[in-house]
Every structure is written in C-alpha cells, then in structure tokens.
Short mmCIF file of C-alpha atoms in Angstrom, two decimals:
data_model
loop_
_atom_site.label_atom_id
_atom_site.label_comp_id
_atom_site.label_asym_id
_atom_site.label_seq_id
_atom_site.Cartn_x
_atom_site.Cartn_y
_atom_site.Cartn_z
CA UNK A 1 -103.24 -29.45 76.88
CA UNK A 2 -106.92 -28.72 76.03
CA UNK A 3 -109.22 -26.49 78.02
CA UNK A 4 -112.67 -27.62 79.23
CA UNK A 5 -115.76 -26.04 77.95
CA UNK A 6 -114.62 -25.91 74.28
CA UNK A 7 -115.98 -28.15 71.44
CA UNK A 8 -113.74 -31.25 71.66
CA UNK A 9 -114.54 -32.40 68.19
CA UNK A 10 -112.70 -29.46 66.56
CA UNK A 11 -109.66 -29.20 68.96
CA UNK A 12 -106.32 -29.87 67.40
CA UNK A 13 -103.97 -32.23 69.31
CA UNK A 14 -100.25 -31.55 69.09
CA UNK A 15 -99.51 -35.48 68.94
CA UNK A 16 -102.12 -36.14 66.37
CA UNK A 17 -101.64 -33.18 63.95
CA UNK A 18 -98.39 -33.49 62.25
CA UNK A 19 -99.29 -31.27 59.49
CA UNK A 20 -99.60 -28.15 61.85
CA UNK A 21 -96.52 -28.66 63.86
CA UNK A 22 -94.86 -25.57 62.50
CA UNK A 23 -97.87 -23.30 63.15
CA UNK A 24 -97.23 -20.46 65.60
CA UNK A 25 -99.50 -20.89 68.42
CA UNK A 26 -98.07 -18.44 70.90
CA UNK A 27 -97.62 -15.07 69.22
CA UNK A 28 -96.03 -13.55 72.44
CA UNK A 29 -93.05 -15.95 72.45
CA UNK A 30 -93.38 -17.10 68.82
CA UNK A 31 -93.61 -20.84 69.82
CA UNK A 32 -95.03 -23.30 67.46
CA UNK A 33 -97.33 -26.26 67.97
CA UNK A 34 -94.46 -28.52 68.29
CA UNK A 35 -92.99 -26.57 71.18
CA UNK A 36 -96.11 -27.00 73.35
CA UNK A 37 -95.68 -29.66 76.05
CA UNK A 38 -98.46 -32.33 75.75
CA UNK A 39 -99.08 -32.68 79.40
CA UNK A 40 -98.74 -28.83 80.32
CA UNK A 41 -101.52 -27.27 82.34
CA UNK A 42 -100.43 -23.73 82.40
CA UNK A 43 -102.15 -21.05 80.23
CA UNK A 44 -98.99 -20.83 78.03
CA UNK A 45 -99.48 -24.70 77.27
CA UNK A 46 -103.16 -25.12 77.13
CA UNK A 47 -104.62 -24.75 73.55
CA UNK A 48 -107.75 -23.62 71.89
CA UNK A 49 -108.91 -24.28 68.29
CA UNK A 50 -111.08 -21.48 67.01
CA UNK A 51 -114.39 -22.67 65.73
CA UNK A 52 -114.67 -20.25 62.75
CA UNK A 53 -111.33 -20.87 61.19
CA UNK A 54 -109.79 -23.87 62.87
CA UNK A 55 -106.54 -21.97 63.83
CA UNK A 56 -104.99 -23.12 67.24
CA UNK A 57 -103.41 -20.77 69.94
CA UNK A 58 -102.36 -20.85 73.45
CA UNK A 59 -104.94 -19.67 76.05
CA UNK A 60 -102.45 -17.22 77.15
CA UNK A 61 -102.26 -15.71 73.60
CA UNK A 62 -106.06 -15.64 72.98
CA UNK A 63 -106.47 -14.14 76.59
CA UNK A 64 -104.29 -11.28 75.62
CA UNK A 65 -105.84 -10.81 72.26
CA UNK A 66 -109.46 -10.70 73.82
CA UNK A 67 -108.16 -8.56 76.71
CA UNK A 68 -109.78 -10.72 79.30
CA UNK A 69 -108.68 -8.55 82.13
CA UNK A 70 -111.15 -5.92 80.83
CA UNK A 71 -114.03 -8.54 81.46
CA UNK A 72 -112.90 -10.38 84.67
CA UNK A 73 -110.86 -9.74 87.84
CA UNK A 74 -108.06 -12.05 89.07
CA UNK A 75 -106.74 -12.91 92.47
CA UNK A 76 -103.10 -12.63 93.46
CA UNK A 77 -102.83 -16.33 92.24
CA UNK A 78 -103.83 -15.50 88.84
CA UNK A 79 -107.22 -17.13 88.85
CA UNK A 80 -110.35 -15.45 87.48
CA UNK A 81 -112.72 -14.56 90.57
CA UNK A 82 -115.40 -12.22 89.20
CA UNK A 83 -117.02 -10.30 86.49
CA UNK A 84 -115.94 -6.79 85.62
CA UNK A 85 -118.21 -4.40 83.70
CA UNK A 86 -116.59 -4.08 80.28
CA UNK A 87 -115.55 -0.76 78.67
CA UNK A 88 -116.64 -0.13 75.03
CA UNK A 89 -113.64 2.05 74.20
CA UNK A 90 -109.97 1.62 74.09
CA UNK A 91 -107.28 3.78 76.09
CA UNK A 92 -107.25 5.93 73.07
CA UNK A 93 -110.99 6.60 73.05
CA UNK A 94 -111.56 4.30 69.94
CA UNK A 95 -114.51 1.90 69.80
CA UNK A 96 -113.48 -1.68 70.66
CA UNK A 97 -113.86 -4.12 67.66
CA UNK A 98 -114.83 -7.87 68.17
CA UNK A 99 -111.54 -10.02 68.61
CA UNK A 100 -110.25 -11.77 65.59
CA UNK A 101 -107.85 -14.56 64.86
CA UNK A 102 -104.39 -13.15 64.38
CA UNK A 103 -103.83 -15.36 61.39
CA UNK A 104 -107.03 -15.06 59.08
CA UNK A 105 -108.92 -12.19 60.93
CA UNK A 106 -111.96 -14.48 61.39
CA UNK A 107 -114.03 -13.72 64.43
CA UNK A 108 -113.08 -15.38 67.63
CA UNK A 109 -116.33 -17.09 69.02
CA UNK A 110 -114.96 -19.79 71.44
CA UNK A 111 -117.07 -20.35 74.62
CA UNK A 112 -114.23 -19.07 76.90
CA UNK A 113 -114.53 -15.79 75.20
CA UNK A 114 -118.25 -15.42 75.08
CA UNK A 115 -118.58 -12.20 77.17
CA UNK A 116 -116.09 -10.62 74.94
CA UNK A 117 -117.41 -11.22 71.64
CA UNK A 118 -121.03 -10.80 72.77
CA UNK A 119 -119.99 -7.45 74.26
CA UNK A 120 -118.63 -6.30 71.11
CA UNK A 121 -121.36 -7.50 69.08
CA UNK A 122 -123.67 -5.55 71.44
CA UNK A 123 -121.61 -2.43 70.93
CA UNK A 124 -122.04 -2.83 67.12
CA UNK A 125 -125.80 -3.11 67.73
CA UNK A 126 -125.64 -0.01 69.74
CA UNK A 127 -124.01 1.89 67.12
CA UNK A 128 -126.46 0.74 64.56
CA UNK A 129 -129.15 2.08 66.91
CA UNK A 130 -127.44 5.33 67.20
CA UNK A 131 -127.23 5.68 63.43
CA UNK A 132 -130.83 4.78 62.73
CA UNK A 133 -132.47 6.82 65.42
CA UNK A 134 -130.15 9.76 64.75
CA UNK A 135 -131.16 9.85 61.09
CA UNK A 136 -134.88 9.58 61.99
CA UNK A 137 -134.72 12.49 64.28
CA UNK A 138 -132.63 14.58 62.02
CA UNK A 139 -135.18 14.00 59.32
CA UNK A 140 -137.93 15.16 61.73
CA UNK A 141 -136.15 18.19 62.51
CA UNK A 142 -135.31 19.00 58.92
CA UNK A 143 -138.92 18.98 58.20
CA UNK A 144 -139.92 20.97 61.28
CA UNK A 145 -137.40 23.76 60.27
CA UNK A 146 -139.49 24.21 57.20
CA UNK A 147 -142.77 24.90 59.02
CA UNK A 148 -143.29 28.53 59.78
CA UNK A 149 -145.15 29.37 63.02
CA UNK A 150 -146.06 32.78 61.64
CA UNK A 151 -147.51 31.31 58.56
CA UNK A 152 -149.60 28.96 60.52
CA UNK A 153 -150.76 31.73 62.71
CA UNK A 154 -151.74 33.93 59.73
CA UNK A 155 -153.69 31.06 58.42
CA UNK A 156 -155.54 30.40 61.65
CA UNK A 157 -156.66 34.06 62.62
CA UNK A 158 -159.09 34.52 59.76
CA UNK A 159 -160.68 31.10 60.50
CA UNK A 160 -161.05 32.05 64.06
CA UNK A 161 -162.66 35.39 63.18
CA UNK A 162 -165.58 34.04 61.09
CA UNK A 163 -166.06 30.43 62.03
CA UNK A 164 -169.45 29.72 63.58
CA UNK A 165 -168.90 27.43 66.59
CA UNK A 166 -171.60 25.05 67.36
CA UNK A 167 -173.65 25.78 70.48
CA UNK A 168 -173.57 23.38 73.27
CA UNK A 169 -176.09 23.14 76.18
CA UNK A 170 -174.99 24.16 79.67
CA UNK A 171 -176.08 20.82 81.11
CA UNK A 172 -174.25 18.92 78.55
CA UNK A 173 -171.20 20.91 79.11
CA UNK A 174 -171.30 20.20 82.96
CA UNK A 175 -171.87 16.47 82.35
CA UNK A 176 -169.07 16.07 79.92
CA UNK A 177 -166.62 18.22 81.67
CA UNK A 178 -166.41 15.94 84.56
CA UNK A 179 -165.63 12.89 82.43
CA UNK A 180 -163.16 14.95 80.34
CA UNK A 181 -161.30 15.97 83.46
CA UNK A 182 -161.07 12.50 84.71
CA UNK A 183 -159.79 11.07 81.30
CA UNK A 184 -157.31 14.05 81.28
CA UNK A 185 -155.92 13.25 84.58
CA UNK A 186 -155.66 9.65 83.72
CA UNK A 187 -153.65 10.50 80.52
CA UNK A 188 -151.31 12.66 82.52
CA UNK A 189 -150.83 10.16 85.12
CA UNK A 190 -149.89 7.40 82.86
CA UNK A 191 -146.53 5.67 83.94
CA UNK A 192 -145.16 5.11 80.50
CA UNK A 193 -141.76 5.96 78.89
CA UNK A 194 -143.51 7.32 75.83
CA UNK A 195 -144.90 10.82 75.00
CA UNK A 196 -148.73 11.26 75.09
CA UNK A 197 -150.27 9.87 71.71
CA UNK A 198 -151.02 12.10 68.90
CA UNK A 199 -154.76 11.67 69.47
CA UNK A 200 -154.36 13.94 72.46
CA UNK A 201 -153.44 16.92 70.35
CA UNK A 202 -156.89 16.76 68.40
CA UNK A 203 -159.41 19.30 69.92
CA UNK A 204 -162.11 17.08 68.26
CA UNK A 205 -161.14 14.12 70.66
CA UNK A 206 -164.46 13.81 72.48
CA UNK A 207 -162.78 11.62 75.08
CA UNK A 208 -160.76 14.79 76.04
CA UNK A 209 -162.60 17.94 74.94
CA UNK A 210 -165.82 19.52 74.01
CA UNK A 211 -164.73 21.68 71.16
CA UNK A 212 -167.05 22.19 68.37
CA UNK A 213 -166.35 19.81 65.51
CA UNK A 214 -166.24 22.32 62.76
CA UNK A 215 -163.65 24.42 64.76
CA UNK A 216 -161.70 21.26 65.50
CA UNK A 217 -161.65 20.43 61.72
CA UNK A 218 -160.57 23.94 60.70
CA UNK A 219 -157.71 23.68 63.11
CA UNK A 220 -156.60 20.12 62.30
CA UNK A 221 -156.51 20.91 58.69
CA UNK A 222 -154.17 23.80 59.28
CA UNK A 223 -151.72 22.18 61.77
CA UNK A 224 -151.71 18.74 60.20
CA UNK A 225 -147.92 18.91 59.35
CA UNK A 226 -146.93 19.69 62.79
CA UNK A 227 -149.14 16.76 64.05
CA UNK A 228 -147.60 14.42 61.51
CA UNK A 229 -144.13 15.22 62.68
CA UNK A 230 -145.34 14.78 66.40
CA UNK A 231 -146.44 11.26 65.44
CA UNK A 232 -143.08 10.48 63.84
CA UNK A 233 -141.24 11.71 66.88
CA UNK A 234 -143.47 9.62 69.21
CA UNK A 235 -142.58 6.40 67.19
CA UNK A 236 -138.72 7.20 67.77
CA UNK A 237 -139.37 7.76 71.49
CA UNK A 238 -141.18 4.49 71.62
CA UNK A 239 -138.47 2.43 69.83
CA UNK A 240 -136.81 -0.29 71.86
CA UNK A 241 -134.11 -2.37 70.17
CA UNK A 242 -134.36 -6.01 70.51
CA UNK A 243 -131.03 -6.31 72.46
CA UNK A 244 -132.32 -3.75 74.93
CA UNK A 245 -135.65 -5.74 75.43
CA UNK A 246 -133.40 -8.94 75.92
CA UNK A 247 -131.24 -7.20 78.49
CA UNK A 248 -134.19 -5.90 80.47
CA UNK A 249 -135.93 -9.35 80.34
CA UNK A 250 -132.73 -11.09 81.63
CA UNK A 251 -132.24 -8.43 84.35
CA UNK A 252 -135.91 -8.62 85.61
CA UNK A 253 -135.79 -12.41 85.65
CA UNK A 254 -132.55 -12.37 87.78
CA UNK A 255 -134.11 -9.70 90.10
CA UNK A 256 -137.10 -11.99 90.68
CA UNK A 257 -134.76 -15.00 91.43
CA UNK A 258 -132.82 -12.93 93.95
CA UNK A 259 -136.04 -11.96 95.67
CA UNK A 260 -137.20 -15.57 95.65
CA UNK A 261 -133.98 -16.82 97.29
CA UNK A 262 -134.14 -14.20 100.00
CA UNK A 263 -137.75 -15.34 100.80
CA UNK A 264 -136.70 -19.03 100.91
CA UNK A 265 -133.59 -18.11 103.28
CA UNK A 266 -134.62 -15.01 105.33
CA UNK A 267 -131.89 -15.38 107.69
CA UNK A 268 -129.54 -14.40 104.99
CA UNK A 269 -131.55 -11.73 103.40
CA UNK A 270 -129.98 -8.44 103.24
CA UNK A 271 -131.30 -5.29 104.95
CA UNK A 272 -132.12 -3.42 101.78
CA UNK A 273 -133.48 -6.42 99.66
CA UNK A 274 -134.78 -4.60 96.57
CA UNK A 275 -131.46 -2.69 96.02
CA UNK A 276 -129.57 -5.73 96.63
CA UNK A 277 -131.48 -7.88 94.24
CA UNK A 278 -131.14 -5.29 91.46
CA UNK A 279 -127.35 -4.86 91.94
CA UNK A 280 -126.80 -8.61 91.92
CA UNK A 281 -128.96 -8.95 88.76
CA UNK A 282 -126.94 -6.40 87.10
CA UNK A 283 -123.66 -8.17 87.91
CA UNK A 284 -125.09 -11.60 86.90
CA UNK A 285 -126.47 -10.32 83.44
CA UNK A 286 -122.62 -9.91 82.79
CA UNK A 287 -123.10 -7.07 80.25
CA UNK A 288 -123.72 -3.28 80.79
CA UNK A 289 -127.21 -1.99 80.35
CA UNK A 290 -127.75 -0.81 76.58
CA UNK A 291 -128.15 3.00 76.84
CA UNK A 292 -127.47 4.41 73.46
CA UNK A 293 -131.19 4.32 72.47
CA UNK A 294 -132.09 6.17 75.72
CA UNK A 295 -130.27 9.31 74.61
CA UNK A 296 -132.33 9.42 71.49
CA UNK A 297 -135.43 8.75 73.40
CA UNK A 298 -134.99 11.54 75.44
CA UNK A 299 -134.14 13.85 72.35
CA UNK A 300 -137.36 12.48 70.72
CA UNK A 301 -139.45 13.75 73.81
CA UNK A 302 -137.82 17.14 73.40
CA UNK A 303 -138.87 17.11 69.79
CA UNK A 304 -142.59 16.43 70.77
CA UNK A 305 -142.39 18.93 73.48
CA UNK A 306 -141.06 21.47 70.96
CA UNK A 307 -144.01 20.81 68.59
CA UNK A 308 -146.56 21.17 71.36
CA UNK A 309 -144.98 24.43 72.46
CA UNK A 310 -145.88 25.65 68.71
CA UNK A 311 -149.23 24.13 68.99
CA UNK A 312 -149.86 25.83 72.42
CA UNK A 313 -148.69 29.25 71.01
CA UNK A 314 -151.10 29.05 68.03
CA UNK A 315 -153.92 27.84 70.40
CA UNK A 316 -153.36 30.91 72.45
CA UNK A 317 -153.25 33.12 69.34
CA UNK A 318 -156.62 31.62 68.25
CA UNK A 319 -158.28 32.96 71.43
CA UNK A 320 -157.87 36.61 70.51
CA UNK A 321 -159.72 36.56 67.02
CA UNK A 322 -162.18 33.99 68.34
CA UNK A 323 -163.00 36.11 71.29
CA UNK A 324 -164.09 38.95 68.91
CA UNK A 325 -166.13 36.46 66.93
CA UNK A 326 -169.88 36.98 67.84
CA UNK A 327 -170.57 33.56 66.54
CA UNK A 328 -168.01 31.75 68.57
CA UNK A 329 -169.61 31.79 71.95
CA UNK A 330 -168.19 31.99 75.61
CA UNK A 331 -168.64 28.42 76.21
CA UNK A 332 -166.70 27.35 73.26
CA UNK A 333 -164.00 29.85 74.25
CA UNK A 334 -163.73 27.98 77.61
CA UNK A 335 -163.53 24.76 75.90
CA UNK A 336 -160.70 26.00 73.60
CA UNK A 337 -158.83 27.45 76.67
CA UNK A 338 -159.07 24.01 78.33
CA UNK A 339 -157.57 22.34 75.20
CA UNK A 340 -154.63 24.95 75.21
CA UNK A 341 -153.92 24.33 78.86
CA UNK A 342 -153.93 20.44 78.41
CA UNK A 343 -151.27 20.87 75.60
CA UNK A 344 -148.84 22.52 78.12
CA UNK A 345 -149.76 19.97 80.76
CA UNK A 346 -148.77 17.19 78.64
CA UNK A 347 -145.59 18.87 77.85
CA UNK A 348 -144.88 19.20 81.50
CA UNK A 349 -145.75 15.41 82.13
CA UNK A 350 -143.41 14.41 79.15
CA UNK A 351 -140.61 16.73 80.28
CA UNK A 352 -140.67 15.10 83.70
CA UNK A 353 -140.51 11.59 81.97
CA UNK A 354 -137.46 12.62 79.98
CA UNK A 355 -135.77 13.84 82.93
CA UNK A 356 -136.18 10.55 84.69
CA UNK A 357 -135.12 8.57 81.64
CA UNK A 358 -132.02 10.82 81.51
CA UNK A 359 -131.40 10.31 85.24
CA UNK A 360 -131.55 6.53 84.92
CA UNK A 361 -129.11 6.74 81.99
CA UNK A 362 -126.80 8.91 84.00
CA UNK A 363 -126.73 11.45 81.19
CA UNK A 364 -126.23 14.78 83.23
CA UNK A 365 -126.53 17.14 80.29
CA UNK A 366 -129.95 15.67 79.41
CA UNK A 367 -130.89 15.89 82.85
CA UNK A 368 -130.11 19.66 83.02
CA UNK A 369 -131.61 20.32 79.71
CA UNK A 370 -134.79 18.51 80.70
CA UNK A 371 -135.05 20.44 83.92
CA UNK A 372 -134.73 23.79 81.92
CA UNK A 373 -137.73 22.57 79.99
CA UNK A 374 -139.58 21.97 83.22
CA UNK A 375 -138.80 25.47 84.24
CA UNK A 376 -140.03 26.92 81.10
CA UNK A 377 -143.25 25.00 81.20
CA UNK A 378 -144.03 26.28 84.60
CA UNK A 379 -143.87 29.77 83.24
CA UNK A 380 -145.85 28.96 80.16
CA UNK A 381 -148.68 27.64 82.16
CA UNK A 382 -148.77 30.57 84.37
CA UNK A 383 -148.53 32.84 81.37
CA UNK A 384 -151.39 31.17 79.78
CA UNK A 385 -153.54 31.63 83.09
CA UNK A 386 -152.86 35.26 82.89
CA UNK A 387 -153.89 35.48 79.23
CA UNK A 388 -157.00 33.53 80.07
CA UNK A 389 -157.94 35.84 82.72
CA UNK A 390 -157.33 38.81 80.41
CA UNK A 391 -159.55 37.12 77.68
CA UNK A 392 -162.35 36.22 80.01
CA UNK A 393 -162.46 39.72 81.84
CA UNK A 394 -161.62 38.33 85.12
CA UNK A 395 -158.03 39.97 85.57
CA UNK A 396 -159.29 42.44 88.22
CA UNK A 397 -160.55 39.83 90.71
CA UNK A 398 -157.85 37.47 90.00
CA UNK A 399 -155.01 40.03 90.09
CA UNK A 400 -153.68 39.38 93.55
CA UNK A 401 -153.57 35.71 93.22
CA UNK A 402 -151.88 35.87 89.93
CA UNK A 403 -149.39 38.27 91.51
CA UNK A 404 -148.63 36.03 94.35
CA UNK A 405 -148.25 33.06 92.04
CA UNK A 406 -145.94 35.10 89.93
CA UNK A 407 -143.79 35.95 92.91
CA UNK A 408 -143.52 32.39 94.25
CA UNK A 409 -142.68 31.31 90.70
CA UNK A 410 -139.85 33.67 90.20
CA UNK A 411 -138.48 32.76 93.59
CA UNK A 412 -138.58 29.09 92.79
CA UNK A 413 -136.77 29.43 89.46
CA UNK A 414 -134.14 31.50 91.30
CA UNK A 415 -133.60 28.56 93.79
CA UNK A 416 -133.86 26.10 91.16
CA UNK A 417 -131.16 27.67 88.91
CA UNK A 418 -128.60 27.31 91.81
CA UNK A 419 -129.53 23.88 92.74
CA UNK A 420 -129.30 22.55 89.14
CA UNK A 421 -126.02 24.35 88.59
CA UNK A 422 -124.69 22.86 91.83
CA UNK A 423 -125.90 19.29 90.97
CA UNK A 424 -124.53 19.62 87.27
CA UNK A 425 -121.05 20.94 88.31
CA UNK A 426 -120.48 18.00 90.94
CA UNK A 427 -120.74 15.56 88.05
CA UNK A 428 -119.23 17.70 85.15
CA UNK A 429 -117.21 20.41 86.67
CA UNK A 430 -115.48 21.17 83.30
CA UNK A 431 -119.01 22.22 81.99
CA UNK A 432 -118.99 25.37 84.34
CA UNK A 433 -116.72 27.37 81.81
CA UNK A 434 -118.91 27.03 78.77
CA UNK A 435 -121.47 24.42 78.34
CA UNK A 436 -123.70 25.11 81.44
CA UNK A 437 -123.56 28.99 80.88
CA UNK A 438 -124.55 28.71 77.34
CA UNK A 439 -127.05 25.82 77.49
CA UNK A 440 -128.74 26.37 80.80
CA UNK A 441 -127.81 29.41 82.89
CA UNK A 442 -128.38 32.13 80.14
CA UNK A 443 -131.90 30.74 79.31
CA UNK A 444 -132.79 30.01 82.94
CA UNK A 445 -132.12 33.63 83.69
CA UNK A 446 -134.08 34.64 80.67
CA UNK A 447 -137.06 32.72 82.07
CA UNK A 448 -136.56 34.31 85.54
CA UNK A 449 -136.65 37.79 83.91
CA UNK A 450 -139.87 36.90 82.26
CA UNK A 451 -141.36 35.92 85.57
CA UNK A 452 -140.19 39.30 87.06
CA UNK A 453 -141.61 41.28 84.08
CA UNK A 454 -144.89 39.47 84.11
CA UNK A 455 -145.33 40.00 88.00
CA UNK A 456 -144.44 43.76 87.60
CA UNK A 457 -147.31 43.98 84.91
CA UNK A 458 -149.79 42.25 86.92
CA UNK A 459 -149.05 44.28 89.97
CA UNK A 460 -148.91 47.70 88.29
CA UNK A 461 -151.88 46.88 85.75
CA UNK A 462 -149.43 47.76 82.77
CA UNK A 463 -149.28 46.31 79.34
CA UNK A 464 -147.22 42.94 79.27
CA UNK A 465 -145.44 42.32 76.09
CA UNK A 466 -144.66 38.57 75.96
CA UNK A 467 -141.28 37.54 74.86
CA UNK A 468 -140.81 34.17 72.82
CA UNK A 469 -138.38 31.83 74.65
CA UNK A 470 -138.06 29.71 71.51
CA UNK A 471 -134.83 30.89 70.13
CA UNK A 472 -133.07 30.99 73.40
CA UNK A 473 -134.22 27.56 74.33
CA UNK A 474 -134.23 25.62 71.00
CA UNK A 475 -132.62 22.63 72.46
CA UNK A 476 -133.43 20.40 69.38
CA UNK A 477 -131.73 22.86 67.03
CA UNK A 478 -128.49 22.72 68.98
CA UNK A 479 -128.36 18.96 68.56
CA UNK A 480 -126.18 17.26 66.10
CA UNK A 481 -128.40 14.55 64.40
CA UNK A 482 -125.92 13.79 61.83
CA UNK A 483 -124.02 11.23 63.85
#
C-alpha cells in the first residue's frame, strides 16, 4: 500500500483517513482513495503522500506526471534497471518545468522523484546563469562598441612622436630580457581555463617587459577604457556557478573511487581504466554536466581576444611615429615590439583554450569560430613580423625567410579550411547551406587571400597595403547577447 523510501510520518493510509476517502488518487482512471486495495502491491495500488502539500496519489500517477521513463530505463518485466541521461526539453522544444501536484500545483519533492525535481531545479539554475552571463557580456560589448579605434590611434600618434623614452643600458637589457622571456613562456603555458590577467596588457609590467615607465604611463592612460573592459570580460570567463562546481567535485570524487576499485581488484580492471572511470563517474552522478556557462565562457574569451586585437593594432601603429622620434631609441623600439608580439601570442594561447572548452562542451559552432580566430592569429603574428622587419631595416636579409613562411602559411590555411569544413559538416550538415559559408568560409578565404597578397609583396618587394579583418571577423558583434 505504501512505498519504501518515503517519510512514513506523513503517509496517508486508506484505512486510517476517513476524511480523504473521496479524494482522487489515480488521475488516469479517476479512482479515489476508497477504491485502493489496502494490500495491493502494484504501482496503481501503492500510494505516496507528497511532502509539500499532503495530497496523496498512486505511484503510477506520479510516475507519469514526473515522466520517469525520461530518467530511468525499464526491463521487459517493467522494473527500473538503470539511469538515463535526462533531457531538458519536451518533445515540442519547450523547457521542462519542475513536476507539480495535479491538485494544488505544489512542487513534487518526494524522494522517489529526487532525480526528476533536482534535474528541473538544475535547469532553472542553468537558465539563470545564461541570463546573468548574457547580460554581462552584452553590457561589455555595448561599451566596447562606443570606443573608436581610430580615435585612440589619433591620440597615441602625437605622444609617440615626442615622448622621450628613458635609456636602458645594454647590459641591463640582456640580463632582464632572459628573465622576461622565461616569465612570458610560463604565462603562455599556464594550464588554466581563464584568459591571461589584465596585468599582462600593461607594458609597464616589469616582470614581463622593459618598456620605459613614462612610455608605459602614456600608453596606459590612453587605452585604459579598453583594459577595463578586458578586466570585466575576464571575470565573466572565470565565472563558475556553484552547481557546476558541485557537479565537477562529485564527478572527480567518483572517478577517484573507480580508480581505487580497479587497483584493489586488478583482475577485473578494464583495459582503458581512465576512460572507463570517467564514463562510470558520469553515469553515477546521475545528472548531465552543466554546460550553459561554458558557452558564455567561450564568448567571454572571444571578447578578450577582440580587445587585444585592437591593442595589438594600436601597438603596431605606435611603432611608426616612435621610430621617427629621435628621443625614443632603438632599444626601446625593440622592447615595444616584444610587447606587441606578446599581445598576439596571448591571444593565440587563449583562442586555443576557447577551442578546447568548446570541444569539451561539444559546441561545434564555437569550435569552428575559435579555429577561425586561431587562423587569423597565425596571420597577424606573421604580418607583425614583417612590419618589424620593415621598421628595423632588416627586410632585405630576411626577405627569403619571410617569403617561405608566407607560402607555408597560405598552404596551411588552405588545408585547414577544407579540414574544418569537413569536420563541421559531419556534425552539423545543415550548416553547409548558410551558417558555415557566412561565419567561417568567407572570412577564412579572406585570410588566405591576405597571406597570398603579403607573400607577393614580400617576393616582389612591392608596397603592401594591410587590410583589416575586423569587420569580416567580428564574431562578437554577430552574437545575440540579449537572451
């Protein structure tokens, strides 16, 4: 008559509850409490009293309301035998809501339906995360859209033309440079799922660079709005909701337990222990891994990369007037070139991390967009190398090397385009018609054309007019941050 696992103190007994005999407990057949056989053991005879409201229903009724078959699998005899990964949407594409009492609409929180209501609660938390992170990124982008790269460039050029950079002794440069390169390599090699900190955008950071303090100060005061937005975006990228942390902690614990069990009984240990342990842990957690925040983490990475694209462009523009400034000095020009290079190297590092996060979350479109960023960054780094050779007067001796690298870069992009298209269409074949062409192929071909154009200019020693790829590749602008 009653089911094990429920709170016995609140359960209603048909024999002892004369006042509720006429209450409908089987909404499928319309049976009342008086119709229930006291000694019945089938699901249409067993009863559960709901903790929140005290209404009573048959297990069969509540199983149907809670859609238990979406959470567990049955054998041919009708017994529950295993967990099933729950889905968060109905057959009509609508978000599932927490199950409620058919009489008073109170939440169903009986222990038997723990996976059901916890999954629904998790889905609500996921939607709250989506709303909060979306709003924050939308605010960042709105502010970024008001910053003019041209205006910043106009403000920086006069400063670079007249500023007097502090001289640095050659011995000091050599000594500090080794330390700086080591710290830079460590920064770029950090295995974190967050973008590089805002401190790495400061040319006055003495752990990373040897730029003259007054030069760094003039630069920082001008680009401060961009750096502030970068800081906001890194905070979004670093957000980890409490329920995500809880899931990851549970999963890690279960993986460790599976590994310990295998060590204790090596005869039964599977061949691929790590993969087996992770799969079993995922099943035992009982709920799908929260992933809504990952989408916005990736998009926050893209925002930080876009900010650094602008900063790198401004840093390159700074070199031309600074190079004509007799008070600047060749050593400081080299230090500034290293700063500009590090900005792009940091972008490449973070674009690869964004790709890995998207890959782990199985978001194919974000994977493709991140790969497009990686392709662009390879070109931007090479284009910067070419510009530095021009500014330093070493273009003649480096021409063949630069030409060979340009040819190799163009060939790699051509192969990458076909590979990425093939990988994408295997997962999302419908994207071939519109999305893939508009959001990847067109821009990727533009990057390839720039490789070819730059290569021709280097080989023939002709003027190269750089084309900005920002408009064609404004991945952030194309996003809908409103919801």
